[in-house]
mmCIF file of C-alpha atoms in Angstrom:
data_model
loop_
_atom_site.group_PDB
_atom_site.id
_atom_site.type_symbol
_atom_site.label_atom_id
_atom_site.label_comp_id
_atom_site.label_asym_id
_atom_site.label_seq_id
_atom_site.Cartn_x
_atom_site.Cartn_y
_atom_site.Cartn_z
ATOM 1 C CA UNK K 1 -5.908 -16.192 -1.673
ATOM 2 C CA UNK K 2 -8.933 -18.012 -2.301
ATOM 3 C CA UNK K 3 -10.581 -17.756 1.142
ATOM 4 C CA UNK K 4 -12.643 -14.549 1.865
ATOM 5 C CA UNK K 5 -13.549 -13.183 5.250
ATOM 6 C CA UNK K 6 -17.725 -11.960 6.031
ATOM 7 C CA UNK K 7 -18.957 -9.869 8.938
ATOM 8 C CA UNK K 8 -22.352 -8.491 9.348
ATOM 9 C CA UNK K 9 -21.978 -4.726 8.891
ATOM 10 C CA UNK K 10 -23.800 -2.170 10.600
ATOM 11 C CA UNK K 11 -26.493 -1.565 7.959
ATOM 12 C CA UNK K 12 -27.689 -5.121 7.778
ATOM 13 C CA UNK K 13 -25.807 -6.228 5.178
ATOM 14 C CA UNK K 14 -22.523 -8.537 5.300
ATOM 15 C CA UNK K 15 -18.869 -6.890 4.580
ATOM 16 C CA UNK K 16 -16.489 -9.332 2.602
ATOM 17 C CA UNK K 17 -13.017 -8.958 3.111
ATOM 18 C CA UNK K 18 -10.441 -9.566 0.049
ATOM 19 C CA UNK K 19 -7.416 -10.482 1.168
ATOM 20 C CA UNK K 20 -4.270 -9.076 -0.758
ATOM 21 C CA UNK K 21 -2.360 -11.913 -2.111
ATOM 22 C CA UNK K 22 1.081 -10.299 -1.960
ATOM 23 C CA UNK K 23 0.780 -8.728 1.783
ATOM 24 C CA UNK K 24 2.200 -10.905 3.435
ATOM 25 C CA UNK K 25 -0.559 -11.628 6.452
ATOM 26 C CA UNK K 26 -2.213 -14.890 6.757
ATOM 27 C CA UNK K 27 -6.229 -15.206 6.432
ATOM 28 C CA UNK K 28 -5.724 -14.954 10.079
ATOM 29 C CA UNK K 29 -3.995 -11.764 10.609
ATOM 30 C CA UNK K 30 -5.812 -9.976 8.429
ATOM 31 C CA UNK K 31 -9.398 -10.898 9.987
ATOM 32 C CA UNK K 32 -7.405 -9.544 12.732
ATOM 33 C CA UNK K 33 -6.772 -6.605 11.609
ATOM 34 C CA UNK K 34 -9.508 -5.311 8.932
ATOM 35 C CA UNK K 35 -12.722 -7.066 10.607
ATOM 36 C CA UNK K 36 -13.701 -4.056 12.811
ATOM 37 C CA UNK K 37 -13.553 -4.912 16.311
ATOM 38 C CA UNK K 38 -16.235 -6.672 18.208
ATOM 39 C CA UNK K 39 -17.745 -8.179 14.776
ATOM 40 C CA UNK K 40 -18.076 -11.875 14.501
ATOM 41 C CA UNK K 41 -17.176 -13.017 11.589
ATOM 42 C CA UNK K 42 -16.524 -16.166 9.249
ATOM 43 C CA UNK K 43 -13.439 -17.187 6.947
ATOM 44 C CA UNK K 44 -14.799 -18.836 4.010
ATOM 45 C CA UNK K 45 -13.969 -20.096 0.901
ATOM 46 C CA UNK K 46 -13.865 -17.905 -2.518
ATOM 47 C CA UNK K 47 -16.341 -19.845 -4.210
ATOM 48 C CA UNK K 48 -19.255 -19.546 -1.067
ATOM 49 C CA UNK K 49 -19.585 -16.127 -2.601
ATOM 50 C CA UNK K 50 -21.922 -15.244 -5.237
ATOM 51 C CA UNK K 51 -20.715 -14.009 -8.229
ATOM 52 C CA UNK K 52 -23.973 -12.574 -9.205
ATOM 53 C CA UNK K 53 -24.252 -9.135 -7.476
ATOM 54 C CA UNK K 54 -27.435 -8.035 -8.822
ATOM 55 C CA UNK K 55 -28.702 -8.372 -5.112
ATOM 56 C CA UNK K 56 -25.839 -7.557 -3.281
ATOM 57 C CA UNK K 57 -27.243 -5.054 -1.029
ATOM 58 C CA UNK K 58 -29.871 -8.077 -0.161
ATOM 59 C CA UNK K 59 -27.110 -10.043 1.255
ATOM 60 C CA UNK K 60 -27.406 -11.257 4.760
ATOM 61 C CA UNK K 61 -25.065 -12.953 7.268
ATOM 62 C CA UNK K 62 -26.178 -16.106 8.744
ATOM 63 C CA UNK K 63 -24.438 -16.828 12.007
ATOM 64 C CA UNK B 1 49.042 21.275 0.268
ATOM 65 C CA UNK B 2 46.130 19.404 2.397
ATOM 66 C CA UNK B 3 46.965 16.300 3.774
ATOM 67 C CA UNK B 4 46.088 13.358 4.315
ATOM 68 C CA UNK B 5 46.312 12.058 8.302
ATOM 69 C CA UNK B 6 45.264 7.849 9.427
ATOM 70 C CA UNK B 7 44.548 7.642 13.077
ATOM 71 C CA UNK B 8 44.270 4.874 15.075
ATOM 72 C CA UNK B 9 42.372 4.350 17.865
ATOM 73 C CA UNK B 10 43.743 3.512 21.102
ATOM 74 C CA UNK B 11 40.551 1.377 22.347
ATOM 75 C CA UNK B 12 40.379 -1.027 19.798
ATOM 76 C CA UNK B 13 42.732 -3.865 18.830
ATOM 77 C CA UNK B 14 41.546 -4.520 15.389
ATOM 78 C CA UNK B 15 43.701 -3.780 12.459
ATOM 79 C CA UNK B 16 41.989 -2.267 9.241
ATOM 80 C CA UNK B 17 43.083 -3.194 5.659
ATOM 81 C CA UNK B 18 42.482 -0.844 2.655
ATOM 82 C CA UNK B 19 43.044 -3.370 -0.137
ATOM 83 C CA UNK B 20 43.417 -2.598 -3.759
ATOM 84 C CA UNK B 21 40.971 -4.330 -6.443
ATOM 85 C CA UNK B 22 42.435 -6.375 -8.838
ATOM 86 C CA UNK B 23 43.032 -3.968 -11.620
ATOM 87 C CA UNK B 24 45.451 -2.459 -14.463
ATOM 88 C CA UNK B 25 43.572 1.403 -14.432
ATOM 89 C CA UNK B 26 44.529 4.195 -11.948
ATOM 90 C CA UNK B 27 41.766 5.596 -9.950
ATOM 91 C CA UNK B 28 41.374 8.417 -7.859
ATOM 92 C CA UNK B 29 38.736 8.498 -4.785
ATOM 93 C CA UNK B 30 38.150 11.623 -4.252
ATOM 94 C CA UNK B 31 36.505 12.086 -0.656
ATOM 95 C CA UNK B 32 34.406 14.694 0.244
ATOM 96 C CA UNK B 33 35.415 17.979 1.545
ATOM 97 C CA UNK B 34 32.768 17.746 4.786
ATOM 98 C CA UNK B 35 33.289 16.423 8.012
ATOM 99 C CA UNK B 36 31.187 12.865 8.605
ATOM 100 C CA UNK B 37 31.124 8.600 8.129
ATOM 101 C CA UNK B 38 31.747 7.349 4.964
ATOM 102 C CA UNK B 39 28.584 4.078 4.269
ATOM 103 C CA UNK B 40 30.030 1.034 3.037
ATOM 104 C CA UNK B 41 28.094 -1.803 1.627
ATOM 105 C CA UNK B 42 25.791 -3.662 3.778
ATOM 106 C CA UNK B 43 25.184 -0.862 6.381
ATOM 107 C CA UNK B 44 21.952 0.713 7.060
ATOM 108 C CA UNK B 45 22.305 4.070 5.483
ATOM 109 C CA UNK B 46 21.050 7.126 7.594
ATOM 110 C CA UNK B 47 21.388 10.918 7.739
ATOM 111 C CA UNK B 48 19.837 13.754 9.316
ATOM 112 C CA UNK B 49 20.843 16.246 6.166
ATOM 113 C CA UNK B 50 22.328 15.591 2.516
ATOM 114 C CA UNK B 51 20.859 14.773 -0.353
ATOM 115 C CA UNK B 52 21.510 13.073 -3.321
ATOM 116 C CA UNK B 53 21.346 13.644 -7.243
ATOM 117 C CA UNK B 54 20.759 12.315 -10.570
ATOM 118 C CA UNK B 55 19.536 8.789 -10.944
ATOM 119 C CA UNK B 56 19.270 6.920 -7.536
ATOM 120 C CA UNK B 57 19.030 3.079 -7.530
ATOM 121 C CA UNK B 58 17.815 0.717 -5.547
ATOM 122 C CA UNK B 59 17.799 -2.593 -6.549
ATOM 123 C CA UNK B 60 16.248 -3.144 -9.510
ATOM 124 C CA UNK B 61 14.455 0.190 -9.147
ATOM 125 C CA UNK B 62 15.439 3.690 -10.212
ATOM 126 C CA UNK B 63 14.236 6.464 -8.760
ATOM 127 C CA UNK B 64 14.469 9.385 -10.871
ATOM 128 C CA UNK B 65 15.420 12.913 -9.870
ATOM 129 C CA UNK B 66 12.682 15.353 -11.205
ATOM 130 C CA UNK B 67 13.746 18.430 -13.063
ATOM 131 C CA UNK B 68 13.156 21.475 -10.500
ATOM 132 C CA UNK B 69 13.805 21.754 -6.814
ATOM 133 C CA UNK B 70 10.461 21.160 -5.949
ATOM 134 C CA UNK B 71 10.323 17.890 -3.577
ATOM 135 C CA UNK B 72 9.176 14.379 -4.868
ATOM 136 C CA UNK B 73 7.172 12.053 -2.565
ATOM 137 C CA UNK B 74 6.319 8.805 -2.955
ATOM 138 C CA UNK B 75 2.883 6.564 -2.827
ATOM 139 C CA UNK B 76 2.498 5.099 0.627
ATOM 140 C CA UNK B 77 -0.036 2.865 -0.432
ATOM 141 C CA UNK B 78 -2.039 1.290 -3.832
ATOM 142 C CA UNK B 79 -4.114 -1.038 -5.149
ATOM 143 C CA UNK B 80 -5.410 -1.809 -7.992
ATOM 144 C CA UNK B 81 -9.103 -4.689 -8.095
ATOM 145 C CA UNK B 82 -11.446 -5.869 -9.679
ATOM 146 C CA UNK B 83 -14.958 -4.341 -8.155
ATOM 147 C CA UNK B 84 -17.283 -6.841 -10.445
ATOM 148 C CA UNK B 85 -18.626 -10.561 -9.878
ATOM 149 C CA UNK B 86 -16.042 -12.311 -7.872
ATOM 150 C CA UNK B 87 -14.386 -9.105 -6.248
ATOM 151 C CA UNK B 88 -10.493 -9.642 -6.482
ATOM 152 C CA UNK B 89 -7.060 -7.476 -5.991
ATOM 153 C CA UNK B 90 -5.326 -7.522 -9.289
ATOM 154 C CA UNK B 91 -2.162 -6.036 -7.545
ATOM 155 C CA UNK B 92 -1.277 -3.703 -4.324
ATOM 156 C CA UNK B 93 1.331 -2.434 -2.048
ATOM 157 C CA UNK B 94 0.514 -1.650 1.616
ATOM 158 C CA UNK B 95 -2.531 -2.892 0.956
ATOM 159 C CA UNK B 96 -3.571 -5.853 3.469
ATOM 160 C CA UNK B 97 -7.316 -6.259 2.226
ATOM 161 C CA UNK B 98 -9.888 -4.515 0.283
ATOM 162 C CA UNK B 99 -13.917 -4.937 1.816
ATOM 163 C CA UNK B 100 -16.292 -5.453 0.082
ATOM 164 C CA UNK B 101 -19.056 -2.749 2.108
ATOM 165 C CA UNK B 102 -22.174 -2.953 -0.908
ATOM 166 C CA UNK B 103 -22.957 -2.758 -4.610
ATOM 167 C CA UNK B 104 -20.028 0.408 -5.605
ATOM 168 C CA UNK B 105 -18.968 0.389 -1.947
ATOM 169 C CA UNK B 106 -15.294 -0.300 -1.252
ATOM 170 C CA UNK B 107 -12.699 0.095 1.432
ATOM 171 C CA UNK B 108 -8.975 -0.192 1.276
ATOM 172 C CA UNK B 109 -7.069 -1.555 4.321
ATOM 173 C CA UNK B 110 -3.511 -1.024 5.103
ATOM 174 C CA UNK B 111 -1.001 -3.229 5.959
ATOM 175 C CA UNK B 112 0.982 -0.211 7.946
ATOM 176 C CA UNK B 113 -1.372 2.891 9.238
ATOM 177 C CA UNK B 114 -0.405 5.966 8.027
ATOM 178 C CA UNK B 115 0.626 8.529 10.084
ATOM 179 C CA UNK B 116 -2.184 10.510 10.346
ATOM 180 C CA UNK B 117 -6.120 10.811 8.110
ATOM 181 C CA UNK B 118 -4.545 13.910 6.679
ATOM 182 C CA UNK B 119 -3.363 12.255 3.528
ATOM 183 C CA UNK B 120 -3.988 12.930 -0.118
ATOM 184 C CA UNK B 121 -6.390 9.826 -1.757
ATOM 185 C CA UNK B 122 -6.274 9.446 -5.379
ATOM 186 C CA UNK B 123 -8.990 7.114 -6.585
ATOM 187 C CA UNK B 124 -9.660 6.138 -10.230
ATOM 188 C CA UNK B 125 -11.831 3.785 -12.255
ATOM 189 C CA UNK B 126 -13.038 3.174 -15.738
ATOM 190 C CA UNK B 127 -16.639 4.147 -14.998
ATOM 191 C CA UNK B 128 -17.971 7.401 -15.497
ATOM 192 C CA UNK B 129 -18.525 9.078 -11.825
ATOM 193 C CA UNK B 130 -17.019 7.766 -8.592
ATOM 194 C CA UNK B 131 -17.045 9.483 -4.869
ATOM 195 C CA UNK B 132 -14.058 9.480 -2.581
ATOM 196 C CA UNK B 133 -15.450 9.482 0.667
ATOM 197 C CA UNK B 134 -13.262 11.372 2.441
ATOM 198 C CA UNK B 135 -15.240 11.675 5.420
ATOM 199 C CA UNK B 136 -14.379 7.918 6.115
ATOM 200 C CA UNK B 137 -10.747 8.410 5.236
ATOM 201 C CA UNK B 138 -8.612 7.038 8.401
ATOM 202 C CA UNK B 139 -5.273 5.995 9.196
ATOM 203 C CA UNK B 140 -5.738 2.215 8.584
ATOM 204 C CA UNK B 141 -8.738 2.789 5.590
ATOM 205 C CA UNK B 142 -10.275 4.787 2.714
ATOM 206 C CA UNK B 143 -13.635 4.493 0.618
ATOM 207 C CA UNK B 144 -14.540 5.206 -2.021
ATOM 208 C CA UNK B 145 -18.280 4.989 -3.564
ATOM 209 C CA UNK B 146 -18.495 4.404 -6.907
ATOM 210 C CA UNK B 147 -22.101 5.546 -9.061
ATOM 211 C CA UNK B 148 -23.796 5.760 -11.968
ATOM 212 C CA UNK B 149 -25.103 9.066 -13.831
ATOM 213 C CA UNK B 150 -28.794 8.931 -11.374
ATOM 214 C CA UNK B 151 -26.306 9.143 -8.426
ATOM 215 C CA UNK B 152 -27.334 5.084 -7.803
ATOM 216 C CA UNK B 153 -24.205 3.084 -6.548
ATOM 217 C CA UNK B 154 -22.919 0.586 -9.075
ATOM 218 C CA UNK B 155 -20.160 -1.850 -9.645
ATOM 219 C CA UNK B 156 -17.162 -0.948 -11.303
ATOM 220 C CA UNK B 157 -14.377 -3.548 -13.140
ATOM 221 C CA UNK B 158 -11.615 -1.914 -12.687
ATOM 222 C CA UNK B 159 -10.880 0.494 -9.647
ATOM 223 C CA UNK B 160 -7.183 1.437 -8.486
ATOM 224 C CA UNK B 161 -6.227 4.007 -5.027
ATOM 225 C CA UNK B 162 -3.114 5.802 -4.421
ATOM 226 C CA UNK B 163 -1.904 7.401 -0.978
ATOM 227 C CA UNK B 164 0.334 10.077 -0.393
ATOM 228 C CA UNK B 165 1.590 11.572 2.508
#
């Protein structure tokens, strides 16, 4: 998949979720089920995420 | 002599048909000295007791019989990604997601929960040191922290997970 799904986590930071390509679950389903519960969060596209993690811990989630 | 007895049954109207193959060799099926339902092909095949030996196939996969008596069991779920730059799955089963938590943090998700948290987590990578987190192991997840030799979290290119239960 080249879509990727970001929640704030509880530390500050953001959480990106990686979809599996073979599982079967749309981008939907799977925000669904991994994006803890109560989180907003944001499907976005592959290349809105750095590839550069020197900072990663730095990383913010903009609503 | 045993023998050999065909009985009807008076509720059904049905007529069944052994049928010989087309064929010039004699066989023999031999059937099983138990009492039970023979599967045929294309039913769902079930049993409370039995088991089976040598080779077993299924589909294009063979399951091998282990030397021993001790049990085998299987992986419930794997995955095998790509912790570095753009963070990608290279390949998984019963894996619906990874997350991305940090720099060396990671999370599996499965597609079906396990049972229970009590399952044994293998976790590997080509780095030097990595940390299951086993405290954070639960039926639908497992972490695993991955650091460098001053105990500071760092990203790691290749990192796989395997679940048994």
């Amino acid at each position: 998949m080249t879509q990727r799904i970001i929640y704030p986590n509880d530390e500050g930071g953001v959480s990106i979720v990686i979809p599996a390509p073979e599982c079967g679950l749309t981008i939907e389903q799977i925000a669904a089920k991994d994006v803890p519960a109560g989180k907003p969060f944001k499907i976005v596209d592959v290349a809105d995420i750095p590839s550069d993690r020197t900072f990663r811990n730095a990383w913010e989630y903009v609503e | 002599m045993s023998k050999i007895s065909l009985t009807g049954n008076a509720s059904g109207t049905g007529t069944l048909t052994i049928a010989a193959p087309n064929t010039n060799t004699d066989r023999t099926l031999n059937l099983p000295d138990a009492a039970g339902t023979l599967f045929v092909s294309g039913q769902a095949l079930s049993a409370t007791t039995g088991s089976f030996s040598g080779d077993v196939t299924l589909g294009s996969s063979v399951l091998a019989t282990p030397s021993g008596s001790a049990p085998s069991y299987t992986c419930r779920a794997w995955v095998n990604f790509n912790g570095t730059g753009t963070v990608a799955i290279r390949a998984s089963g019963n894996v619906s997601s990874i997350t991305d938590l940090g720099t060396g943090l990671y999370q599996a998700n499965f597609s079906t929960a396990m049972p229970d948290a009590n399952y044994s987590v293998v976790w590997s990578t080509d780095y030097w040191f990595w940390m299951p987190n086993a405290s954070t192991n639960t039926t639908t997840s497992s972490r695993i922290t991955t650091v460098n030799t001053a105990a500071a979290s760092v990203d790691v290119a290749l990192v796989c997970m395997s679940v048994f239960r």
